[in-house]
Amino acid sequence: MSFLDKLFKKKESVENKAKDAANKAENAAKDAAAKVDNAAKNVAAKVDSAVKGAAEDAKQTVAPGTVEKVIHEPKFADLGELLPGAPAGGKINLAIYWAAACGGCDVSVLDVNERILTIGDMANIVMWPVAADGKEKDIAAMEDGEITLTLISGAVRNSENEHMVRLLRQKSKILVAYGTCACLGGSPALANLVVEGKDEILNYVYTKTPTSADFQQTYHKDKPVIPQTSYQAPEGELTLPVLYDTVKTVDQVVDVDYYVPGCPPQQETISQMLKAVVDFVYAGVALPPKGTTIGITTKTMCDECPRKKSNARITEFLEPYQVNVKDGICLMDQGILCLGPSTIGGCGAKCTRVGQPCRGCYGPTADVQEQGASMFTAVASLLPILDDDPICDEEKIIKIVSEIRDPLGYFYAFTLGKSLIKKAVKETGGQ
Ligand code: SF4
Ligand code: SF4
Ligand code: SF4
């Protein structure tokens, strides 16, 4: 039996044990949930009655009109006057769009804290689905290039994402792939590992997840209902975006001017990017070269991590919760799988500083395309080969490596969209 056959066999047995444990845990959780549910109902009833009582008390003690309403009215600086070269009206047009995104990137824009007011000073926000109005038809009605800056977060995984990304590219002078999903595919691109593509995903989501399975069993027992992309209603055709089999990065669909990685991008990077645009628009300072990735260093995450690394041999892999993490010592040296060696620096080692391993959200280092393969190599170099065994101990290595749960998902958690792996395929012919 070959090394790989042995490895896969070992992994299968480890996974089966994990599944048994998960089933037991699930049953225990259901029992516990039922108990918690009953307890919660009792508490809710008590809270409800307490709130009603308090409301009655309040009616009696607070006279109408005595509660003051606080209105925040920030004073906006007139950047049009302060800075030369400002566009007509003193403001640029800014669009922020989310494609297949979780919303974290949108929230990260707010991480600039009070500087969000400066964004309000410098920009008319013409589209920001999570926070402001601005519809597709409004963007379509604009002149080409009328939007100065567009930030796109999220990957492209359906026909609506693709349409909007193309439209915004056409209307924008500067287009930024904002966040790791937009730059590298991020977690949405892990869907590319689903062999049967969108059909398998939709089928799973709408018929197999606990809540959907329950719904289908109750209401559509004979023929489960899965949303259609087109439905002819009496009033006309109703449509939904078409899900794609392959999730794409933004630059696999349109030309991208700048990249801002991070899941989500760090506040310092956002400020840096906005400053570059403000300097360009209002003071004529040249922008960085097209294609620049903003907010990264030329080194690896390990280089900015304050933990001391001794390249200790890995004899077992542990989850952070299984370890009393020691300060100042490399997490890999403590058995915790950390993607710092294969990740580009720039975040300031946000995770490892607080005892959590780097998951690689800033993407690969400059000379590497395959962050996952690079990490496999880094791990392989730390296995206890040739240390106490002059000859590679296959069984030992197989045992250690098989402890990594979901290696593809772990090592490619953020970069599968840009990986050479592209997609999982099904082998046929009994292979
Ligand atoms: S990069 Fe991270 S925070 Fe941004 S949309 Fe993707 S998953 Fe969310
Ligand atoms: S903890 Fe992670 S990032 Fe820090 S030195 Fe170790 S491997 Fe590198
Ligand atoms: S430490 Fe790693 S996972 Fe955490 S923010 Fe930095 S690059 Fe991302």
Short mmCIF file of C-alpha atoms and ligand atoms in Angstrom, two decimals:
data_model
loop_
_atom_site.label_atom_id
_atom_site.label_comp_id
_atom_site.label_asym_id
_atom_site.label_seq_id
_atom_site.Cartn_x
_atom_site.Cartn_y
_atom_site.Cartn_z
CA MET A 1 0.00 0.00 0.00
CA SER A 2 1.43 3.39 -0.99
CA PHE A 3 2.11 6.22 1.46
CA LEU A 4 -0.86 8.21 0.16
CA ASP A 5 -3.20 5.18 0.32
CA LYS A 6 -2.17 4.65 3.92
CA LEU A 7 -2.63 8.35 4.68
CA PHE A 8 -6.14 8.45 3.20
CA LYS A 9 -7.08 5.23 5.00
CA LYS A 10 -5.87 6.67 8.28
CA LYS A 11 -7.71 9.92 7.64
CA GLU A 12 -10.89 7.97 6.87
CA SER A 13 -10.70 6.14 10.18
CA VAL A 14 -9.98 9.40 12.07
CA GLU A 15 -12.93 11.07 10.31
CA ASN A 16 -15.27 8.16 11.10
CA LYS A 17 -14.38 8.41 14.77
CA ALA A 18 -14.97 12.15 14.61
CA LYS A 19 -18.39 11.57 12.98
CA ASP A 20 -19.41 9.12 15.76
CA ALA A 21 -18.35 11.65 18.35
CA ALA A 22 -20.22 14.41 16.51
CA ASN A 23 -23.43 12.30 16.38
CA LYS A 24 -23.25 11.67 20.11
CA ALA A 25 -22.60 15.35 20.73
CA GLU A 26 -25.53 16.29 18.50
CA ASN A 27 -27.93 14.04 20.41
CA ALA A 28 -26.67 15.40 23.71
CA ALA A 29 -27.04 18.94 22.36
CA LYS A 30 -30.65 18.23 21.30
CA ASP A 31 -31.52 17.03 24.80
CA ALA A 32 -29.80 20.03 26.31
CA ALA A 33 -31.51 22.38 23.84
CA ALA A 34 -34.94 21.00 24.76
CA LYS A 35 -34.21 21.67 28.44
CA VAL A 36 -32.85 25.14 27.68
CA ASP A 37 -35.90 25.86 25.50
CA ASN A 38 -38.29 25.09 28.36
CA ALA A 39 -36.21 27.12 30.79
CA ALA A 40 -36.07 29.99 28.29
CA LYS A 41 -39.87 29.95 27.87
CA ASN A 42 -40.29 30.27 31.63
CA VAL A 43 -37.77 33.11 31.78
CA ALA A 44 -39.37 34.84 28.76
CA ALA A 45 -42.78 34.71 30.43
CA LYS A 46 -41.32 36.27 33.58
CA VAL A 47 -39.45 38.95 31.60
CA ASP A 48 -42.57 39.71 29.57
CA SER A 49 -44.62 40.29 32.65
CA ALA A 50 -41.83 42.37 34.25
CA VAL A 51 -41.56 44.55 31.12
CA LYS A 52 -45.32 45.09 31.02
CA GLY A 53 -45.19 46.11 34.66
CA ALA A 54 -42.29 48.50 34.05
CA ALA A 55 -44.06 50.04 31.07
CA GLU A 56 -47.13 50.70 33.18
CA ASP A 57 -44.92 52.27 35.88
CA ALA A 58 -43.19 54.43 33.27
CA LYS A 59 -46.50 55.69 31.90
CA GLN A 60 -47.37 56.89 35.33
CA THR A 61 -44.00 58.53 36.17
CA VAL A 62 -42.77 60.15 32.89
CA ALA A 63 -44.86 63.01 31.64
CA PRO A 64 -45.13 63.34 27.84
CA GLY A 65 -42.53 65.65 26.30
CA THR A 66 -39.98 65.31 29.13
CA VAL A 67 -37.61 62.97 27.19
CA GLU A 68 -35.03 64.99 25.22
CA LYS A 69 -34.07 63.80 21.75
CA VAL A 70 -30.31 64.06 21.08
CA ILE A 71 -29.53 64.86 17.46
CA HIS A 72 -25.94 64.55 16.27
CA GLU A 73 -25.16 67.28 13.75
CA PRO A 74 -21.48 67.02 12.78
CA LYS A 75 -19.83 70.07 11.24
CA PHE A 76 -18.40 69.12 7.86
CA ALA A 77 -15.22 70.81 6.70
CA ASP A 78 -15.42 72.18 3.19
CA LEU A 79 -12.73 70.11 1.51
CA GLY A 80 -13.57 71.78 -1.81
CA GLU A 81 -12.20 75.05 -0.42
CA LEU A 82 -9.39 73.58 1.64
CA LEU A 83 -7.82 71.49 -1.06
CA PRO A 84 -6.93 72.52 -4.62
CA GLY A 85 -8.19 70.50 -7.58
CA ALA A 86 -11.39 69.35 -5.90
CA PRO A 87 -14.12 68.14 -8.26
CA ALA A 88 -17.18 70.26 -8.95
CA GLY A 89 -19.28 70.55 -5.81
CA GLY A 90 -16.24 69.59 -3.74
CA LYS A 91 -17.08 65.90 -3.56
CA ILE A 92 -16.19 62.77 -5.44
CA ASN A 93 -18.66 59.99 -6.18
CA LEU A 94 -18.01 56.86 -4.13
CA ALA A 95 -19.67 53.46 -4.59
CA ILE A 96 -19.32 50.53 -2.20
CA TYR A 97 -20.78 47.27 -3.43
CA TRP A 98 -20.95 43.82 -1.85
CA ALA A 99 -20.94 40.80 -4.10
CA ALA A 100 -20.70 37.38 -2.38
CA ALA A 101 -19.69 38.91 0.93
CA CYS A 102 -20.50 38.47 4.60
CA GLY A 103 -20.83 42.20 5.29
CA GLY A 104 -17.67 42.29 7.42
CA CYS A 105 -15.88 44.36 4.81
CA ASP A 106 -18.70 46.91 4.86
CA VAL A 107 -18.48 47.08 8.62
CA SER A 108 -14.71 47.53 8.36
CA VAL A 109 -15.25 50.80 6.49
CA LEU A 110 -16.80 52.06 9.72
CA ASP A 111 -13.63 51.01 11.60
CA VAL A 112 -12.14 54.35 10.60
CA ASN A 113 -14.25 55.71 13.46
CA GLU A 114 -14.74 59.48 13.37
CA ARG A 115 -12.87 59.64 10.05
CA ILE A 116 -16.09 58.29 8.51
CA LEU A 117 -17.16 61.94 8.70
CA THR A 118 -14.25 62.80 6.41
CA ILE A 119 -15.60 60.26 3.95
CA GLY A 120 -18.91 62.11 4.16
CA ASP A 121 -17.03 65.35 3.52
CA MET A 122 -15.19 64.11 0.49
CA ALA A 123 -17.72 61.83 -1.14
CA ASN A 124 -21.27 61.49 -2.37
CA ILE A 125 -22.05 57.87 -1.64
CA VAL A 126 -23.89 56.88 -4.81
CA MET A 127 -24.30 53.23 -3.83
CA TRP A 128 -23.73 51.28 -0.62
CA PRO A 129 -26.36 48.54 -0.32
CA VAL A 130 -25.66 47.85 3.35
CA ALA A 131 -25.97 51.46 4.48
CA ALA A 132 -27.41 53.82 1.88
CA ASP A 133 -29.81 53.94 -1.01
CA GLY A 134 -28.67 53.98 -4.62
CA LYS A 135 -30.08 51.45 -7.03
CA GLU A 136 -28.76 49.65 -10.09
CA LYS A 137 -30.81 51.93 -12.35
CA ASP A 138 -29.19 55.01 -10.75
CA ILE A 139 -25.72 53.65 -11.52
CA ALA A 140 -26.73 52.60 -15.04
CA ALA A 141 -27.93 56.17 -15.71
CA MET A 142 -24.51 57.67 -14.84
CA GLU A 143 -21.86 58.61 -17.38
CA ASP A 144 -18.93 56.22 -17.83
CA GLY A 145 -16.20 57.18 -15.34
CA GLU A 146 -18.58 59.38 -13.31
CA ILE A 147 -17.80 57.41 -10.13
CA THR A 148 -14.31 58.27 -8.88
CA LEU A 149 -13.85 55.32 -6.54
CA THR A 150 -15.63 51.98 -6.25
CA LEU A 151 -14.87 49.45 -3.54
CA ILE A 152 -16.07 45.94 -4.26
CA SER A 153 -16.12 43.42 -1.46
CA GLY A 154 -16.96 39.76 -1.88
CA ALA A 155 -16.38 37.24 -4.61
CA VAL A 156 -18.42 36.86 -7.79
CA ARG A 157 -20.69 33.86 -7.48
CA ASN A 158 -23.92 34.70 -9.25
CA SER A 159 -25.21 36.57 -12.28
CA GLU A 160 -26.22 39.64 -10.27
CA ASN A 161 -22.72 39.95 -8.76
CA GLU A 162 -21.22 39.77 -12.25
CA HIS A 163 -23.64 42.29 -13.74
CA MET A 164 -23.01 44.82 -10.96
CA VAL A 165 -19.25 44.36 -11.01
CA ARG A 166 -19.17 44.96 -14.78
CA LEU A 167 -21.50 47.96 -14.53
CA LEU A 168 -19.49 49.55 -11.72
CA ARG A 169 -16.25 48.97 -13.62
CA GLN A 170 -17.70 50.81 -16.60
CA LYS A 171 -18.82 53.75 -14.47
CA SER A 172 -15.70 54.03 -12.25
CA LYS A 173 -12.31 55.65 -12.64
CA ILE A 174 -10.72 53.63 -9.82
CA LEU A 175 -11.94 50.16 -8.91
CA VAL A 176 -10.62 48.46 -5.78
CA ALA A 177 -11.00 44.77 -4.92
CA TYR A 178 -11.71 45.32 -1.25
CA GLY A 179 -11.16 42.44 1.18
CA THR A 180 -9.87 38.93 0.67
CA CYS A 181 -13.05 37.50 -0.90
CA ALA A 182 -12.81 40.10 -3.68
CA CYS A 183 -9.03 39.70 -4.10
CA LEU A 184 -8.58 35.96 -3.69
CA GLY A 185 -12.01 34.33 -3.50
CA GLY A 186 -12.07 34.05 0.30
CA SER A 187 -14.36 31.61 2.02
CA PRO A 188 -17.06 31.74 -0.72
CA ALA A 189 -14.54 30.18 -3.13
CA LEU A 190 -14.39 27.05 -0.97
CA ALA A 191 -17.66 26.22 -2.76
CA ASN A 192 -15.44 25.35 -5.74
CA LEU A 193 -14.61 22.16 -3.85
CA VAL A 194 -18.22 20.96 -4.14
CA VAL A 195 -18.01 18.41 -6.91
CA GLU A 196 -21.51 18.78 -8.37
CA GLY A 197 -21.37 22.58 -8.13
CA LYS A 198 -24.41 24.78 -7.62
CA ASP A 199 -27.00 21.97 -7.88
CA GLU A 200 -25.40 20.08 -5.01
CA ILE A 201 -25.12 23.27 -2.94
CA LEU A 202 -28.73 24.33 -3.52
CA ASN A 203 -29.97 20.82 -2.87
CA TYR A 204 -28.03 20.66 0.39
CA VAL A 205 -29.04 24.10 1.60
CA TYR A 206 -32.74 23.74 0.78
CA THR A 207 -33.31 20.09 1.65
CA LYS A 208 -30.57 18.77 3.95
CA THR A 209 -29.80 21.42 6.55
CA PRO A 210 -31.81 20.74 9.74
CA THR A 211 -34.23 23.67 9.37
CA SER A 212 -34.80 23.23 5.63
CA ALA A 213 -35.17 19.44 5.95
CA ASP A 214 -37.82 19.99 8.59
CA PHE A 215 -39.61 22.56 6.39
CA GLN A 216 -39.56 20.32 3.31
CA GLN A 217 -40.72 17.32 5.34
CA THR A 218 -43.64 19.33 6.70
CA TYR A 219 -44.78 21.21 3.60
CA HIS A 220 -43.31 19.52 0.50
CA LYS A 221 -42.86 15.94 1.52
CA ASP A 222 -43.34 14.44 -1.96
CA LYS A 223 -41.40 17.00 -3.98
CA PRO A 224 -38.98 19.32 -2.15
CA VAL A 225 -39.09 22.90 -3.40
CA ILE A 226 -35.83 24.56 -4.45
CA PRO A 227 -35.96 28.22 -5.56
CA GLN A 228 -36.19 28.65 -9.32
CA THR A 229 -34.35 31.38 -11.16
CA SER A 230 -37.45 32.30 -13.15
CA TYR A 231 -41.18 32.10 -12.36
CA GLN A 232 -44.08 33.21 -14.49
CA ALA A 233 -46.50 34.94 -12.13
CA PRO A 234 -49.83 36.40 -13.39
CA GLU A 235 -48.27 39.85 -13.01
CA GLY A 236 -45.19 38.98 -15.08
CA GLU A 237 -41.92 37.04 -14.87
CA LEU A 238 -40.13 36.98 -11.54
CA THR A 239 -36.41 36.22 -11.61
CA LEU A 240 -33.62 35.46 -9.17
CA PRO A 241 -29.87 35.66 -9.85
CA VAL A 242 -28.35 32.48 -11.27
CA LEU A 243 -25.81 30.81 -8.98
CA TYR A 244 -22.52 29.89 -10.68
CA ASP A 245 -20.73 26.55 -10.42
CA THR A 246 -17.39 28.34 -9.99
CA VAL A 247 -16.83 31.27 -7.65
CA LYS A 248 -14.56 33.93 -9.16
CA THR A 249 -12.38 36.72 -7.84
CA VAL A 250 -13.22 40.25 -8.99
CA ASP A 251 -10.21 40.43 -11.32
CA GLN A 252 -11.31 37.22 -13.00
CA VAL A 253 -14.32 39.24 -14.20
CA VAL A 254 -13.14 42.85 -14.68
CA ASP A 255 -9.97 44.92 -14.68
CA VAL A 256 -8.99 45.84 -11.10
CA ASP A 257 -6.89 48.89 -10.24
CA TYR A 258 -5.95 48.16 -6.63
CA TYR A 259 -6.19 45.35 -4.13
CA VAL A 260 -6.85 45.69 -0.42
CA PRO A 261 -6.57 42.26 1.28
CA GLY A 262 -7.74 41.23 4.72
CA CYS A 263 -10.76 39.51 6.18
CA PRO A 264 -11.72 42.21 6.71
CA PRO A 265 -9.11 44.83 5.77
CA GLN A 266 -7.44 46.55 8.71
CA GLN A 267 -8.43 50.05 9.66
CA GLU A 268 -4.92 51.37 8.97
CA THR A 269 -5.12 50.06 5.40
CA ILE A 270 -8.50 51.66 4.80
CA SER A 271 -7.20 55.01 6.02
CA GLN A 272 -4.11 54.60 3.82
CA MET A 273 -6.23 53.87 0.76
CA LEU A 274 -8.62 56.76 1.35
CA LYS A 275 -5.72 59.13 1.93
CA ALA A 276 -4.18 58.09 -1.39
CA VAL A 277 -7.44 58.88 -3.18
CA VAL A 278 -7.95 62.17 -1.34
CA ASP A 279 -4.35 63.23 -2.09
CA PHE A 280 -4.86 62.33 -5.74
CA VAL A 281 -8.22 64.04 -6.18
CA TYR A 282 -7.62 67.19 -4.18
CA ALA A 283 -3.85 67.70 -4.36
CA GLY A 284 -2.86 65.95 -7.57
CA VAL A 285 -0.51 63.49 -5.81
CA ALA A 286 0.12 60.50 -8.06
CA LEU A 287 -1.64 57.28 -7.15
CA PRO A 288 0.37 54.10 -6.54
CA PRO A 289 1.06 52.04 -9.70
CA LYS A 290 -1.95 50.18 -11.06
CA GLY A 291 -2.22 46.69 -9.62
CA THR A 292 -0.68 47.65 -6.27
CA THR A 293 -1.81 45.67 -3.24
CA ILE A 294 -2.30 48.26 -0.53
CA GLY A 295 -1.33 47.65 3.09
CA ILE A 296 1.04 44.70 2.74
CA THR A 297 4.75 44.35 3.48
CA THR A 298 7.38 42.48 1.49
CA LYS A 299 7.88 39.96 4.29
CA THR A 300 5.89 37.15 5.83
CA MET A 301 3.55 37.32 8.76
CA CYS A 302 6.18 35.50 10.86
CA ASP A 303 8.46 38.51 10.35
CA GLU A 304 6.01 40.84 12.05
CA CYS A 305 4.90 38.36 14.69
CA PRO A 306 6.41 39.09 18.12
CA ARG A 307 6.44 35.39 19.09
CA LYS A 308 9.82 33.68 19.25
CA LYS A 309 10.20 30.83 16.80
CA SER A 310 12.51 27.88 17.36
CA ASN A 311 11.21 25.71 14.48
CA ALA A 312 10.43 22.91 16.92
CA ARG A 313 9.45 19.60 15.33
CA ILE A 314 5.71 19.01 15.13
CA THR A 315 4.70 15.77 16.83
CA GLU A 316 0.97 16.50 17.08
CA PHE A 317 -1.45 19.18 15.94
CA LEU A 318 -3.59 20.87 18.56
CA GLU A 319 -6.47 23.32 18.44
CA PRO A 320 -5.93 26.57 20.39
CA TYR A 321 -8.60 25.54 22.91
CA GLN A 322 -6.60 22.39 23.72
CA VAL A 323 -3.52 24.40 24.68
CA ASN A 324 -2.77 26.76 27.50
CA VAL A 325 -1.12 29.14 25.03
CA LYS A 326 2.19 30.47 26.31
CA ASP A 327 3.06 34.12 25.73
CA GLY A 328 6.00 35.01 23.53
CA ILE A 329 6.45 31.53 22.01
CA CYS A 330 5.62 30.67 18.41
CA LEU A 331 2.25 28.94 18.16
CA MET A 332 3.64 26.32 15.79
CA ASP A 333 6.24 25.50 18.44
CA GLN A 334 3.26 24.84 20.72
CA GLY A 335 1.63 22.47 18.20
CA ILE A 336 -0.94 24.96 16.87
CA LEU A 337 -1.17 25.12 13.12
CA CYS A 338 -0.41 28.72 12.13
CA LEU A 339 -0.27 29.96 8.53
CA GLY A 340 2.13 32.79 9.33
CA PRO A 341 5.04 31.27 7.37
CA SER A 342 3.06 31.32 4.11
CA THR A 343 1.14 34.58 4.61
CA ILE A 344 2.17 38.04 3.49
CA GLY A 345 2.72 40.54 6.28
CA GLY A 346 0.72 43.73 6.72
CA CYS A 347 -1.88 43.16 9.41
CA GLY A 348 0.62 43.64 12.24
CA ALA A 349 0.09 40.04 13.42
CA LYS A 350 -3.36 40.82 14.75
CA CYS A 351 -4.30 37.22 15.54
CA THR A 352 -1.06 35.76 16.86
CA ARG A 353 -0.61 38.68 19.25
CA VAL A 354 -3.76 37.53 21.04
CA GLY A 355 -2.88 33.82 20.97
CA GLN A 356 -4.85 32.81 17.88
CA PRO A 357 -3.11 31.27 14.87
CA CYS A 358 -2.88 33.18 11.62
CA ARG A 359 -5.40 31.69 9.16
CA GLY A 360 -3.74 33.40 6.22
CA CYS A 361 -6.34 36.04 5.36
CA TYR A 362 -3.82 38.46 3.81
CA GLY A 363 -2.97 35.88 1.16
CA PRO A 364 0.30 34.42 -0.06
CA THR A 365 3.71 36.05 -0.02
CA ALA A 366 4.92 37.88 -3.13
CA ASP A 367 6.82 35.01 -4.72
CA VAL A 368 4.19 32.37 -4.08
CA GLN A 369 0.94 31.74 -5.89
CA GLU A 370 -0.18 28.71 -3.94
CA GLN A 371 -0.50 29.73 -0.30
CA GLY A 372 -1.91 26.29 0.60
CA ALA A 373 0.90 24.34 -1.07
CA SER A 374 3.43 26.69 0.48
CA MET A 375 1.97 25.92 3.91
CA PHE A 376 1.96 22.16 3.23
CA THR A 377 5.68 22.52 2.51
CA ALA A 378 6.28 24.54 5.68
CA VAL A 379 4.49 21.89 7.74
CA ALA A 380 6.36 19.06 6.02
CA SER A 381 9.67 20.71 6.88
CA LEU A 382 8.75 20.61 10.57
CA LEU A 383 7.68 16.97 10.76
CA PRO A 384 9.95 14.77 12.87
CA ILE A 385 11.65 13.21 9.91
CA LEU A 386 15.35 12.35 10.39
CA ASP A 387 15.35 13.60 13.97
CA ASP A 388 15.13 10.48 16.06
CA ASP A 389 14.52 8.21 13.07
CA PRO A 390 17.29 8.12 10.51
CA ILE A 391 14.74 6.58 8.16
CA CYS A 392 11.42 8.34 7.65
CA ASP A 393 8.87 6.67 9.92
CA GLU A 394 5.89 6.51 7.61
CA GLU A 395 3.39 5.41 10.24
CA LYS A 396 4.35 8.26 12.55
CA ILE A 397 4.09 10.86 9.80
CA ILE A 398 0.74 9.48 8.66
CA LYS A 399 -0.60 9.66 12.21
CA ILE A 400 0.52 13.30 12.65
CA VAL A 401 -0.66 14.52 9.25
CA SER A 402 -4.02 12.77 9.51
CA GLU A 403 -4.74 14.87 12.62
CA ILE A 404 -5.13 17.95 10.40
CA ARG A 405 -8.84 18.18 9.93
CA ASP A 406 -9.88 19.36 6.48
CA PRO A 407 -6.36 20.24 5.24
CA LEU A 408 -7.57 21.68 1.92
CA GLY A 409 -10.15 23.86 3.67
CA TYR A 410 -7.58 24.96 6.26
CA PHE A 411 -4.65 25.75 3.99
CA TYR A 412 -6.81 27.29 1.24
CA ALA A 413 -9.39 28.94 3.49
CA PHE A 414 -8.94 32.29 1.73
CA THR A 415 -7.18 31.67 -1.56
CA LEU A 416 -8.88 28.85 -3.40
CA GLY A 417 -10.33 31.32 -5.94
CA LYS A 418 -6.79 32.11 -7.13
CA SER A 419 -5.36 28.64 -6.68
CA LEU A 420 -4.19 26.38 -9.49
CA ILE A 421 -6.53 23.79 -7.98
CA LYS A 422 -9.55 25.70 -9.39
CA LYS A 423 -12.20 23.04 -8.75
CA ALA A 424 -12.89 19.62 -7.32
CA VAL A 425 -13.80 17.06 -9.96
CA LYS A 426 -15.35 13.65 -9.74
CA GLU A 427 -13.29 10.72 -10.93
CA THR A 428 -15.20 8.27 -13.06
CA GLY A 429 -14.65 4.69 -14.15
CA GLY A 430 -14.31 3.32 -10.63
CA GLN A 431 -11.18 5.38 -9.94
S1 SF4 B 1 -13.16 39.31 3.16
FE1 SF4 B 1 -13.93 38.51 5.11
S2 SF4 B 1 -15.04 40.23 6.00
FE2 SF4 B 1 -14.80 40.67 3.80
S3 SF4 B 1 -16.65 39.84 2.86
FE3 SF4 B 1 -15.09 38.24 2.76
S4 SF4 B 1 -15.51 36.98 4.58
FE4 SF4 B 1 -16.52 38.96 4.90
S1 SF4 B 2 3.07 32.16 15.78
FE1 SF4 B 2 2.68 31.91 13.59
S2 SF4 B 2 3.19 33.88 12.71
FE2 SF4 B 2 4.12 33.82 14.76
S3 SF4 B 2 6.19 33.09 14.41
FE3 SF4 B 2 4.92 31.31 14.85
S4 SF4 B 2 4.28 30.54 12.85
FE4 SF4 B 2 5.01 32.63 12.56
S1 SF4 B 3 -2.83 37.25 11.61
FE1 SF4 B 3 -3.28 36.18 9.69
S2 SF4 B 3 -5.47 35.68 9.80
FE2 SF4 B 3 -5.04 37.24 11.38
S3 SF4 B 3 -5.49 39.20 10.39
FE3 SF4 B 3 -3.31 38.79 10.08
S4 SF4 B 3 -3.16 37.74 8.09
FE4 SF4 B 3 -5.29 37.65 8.76
#
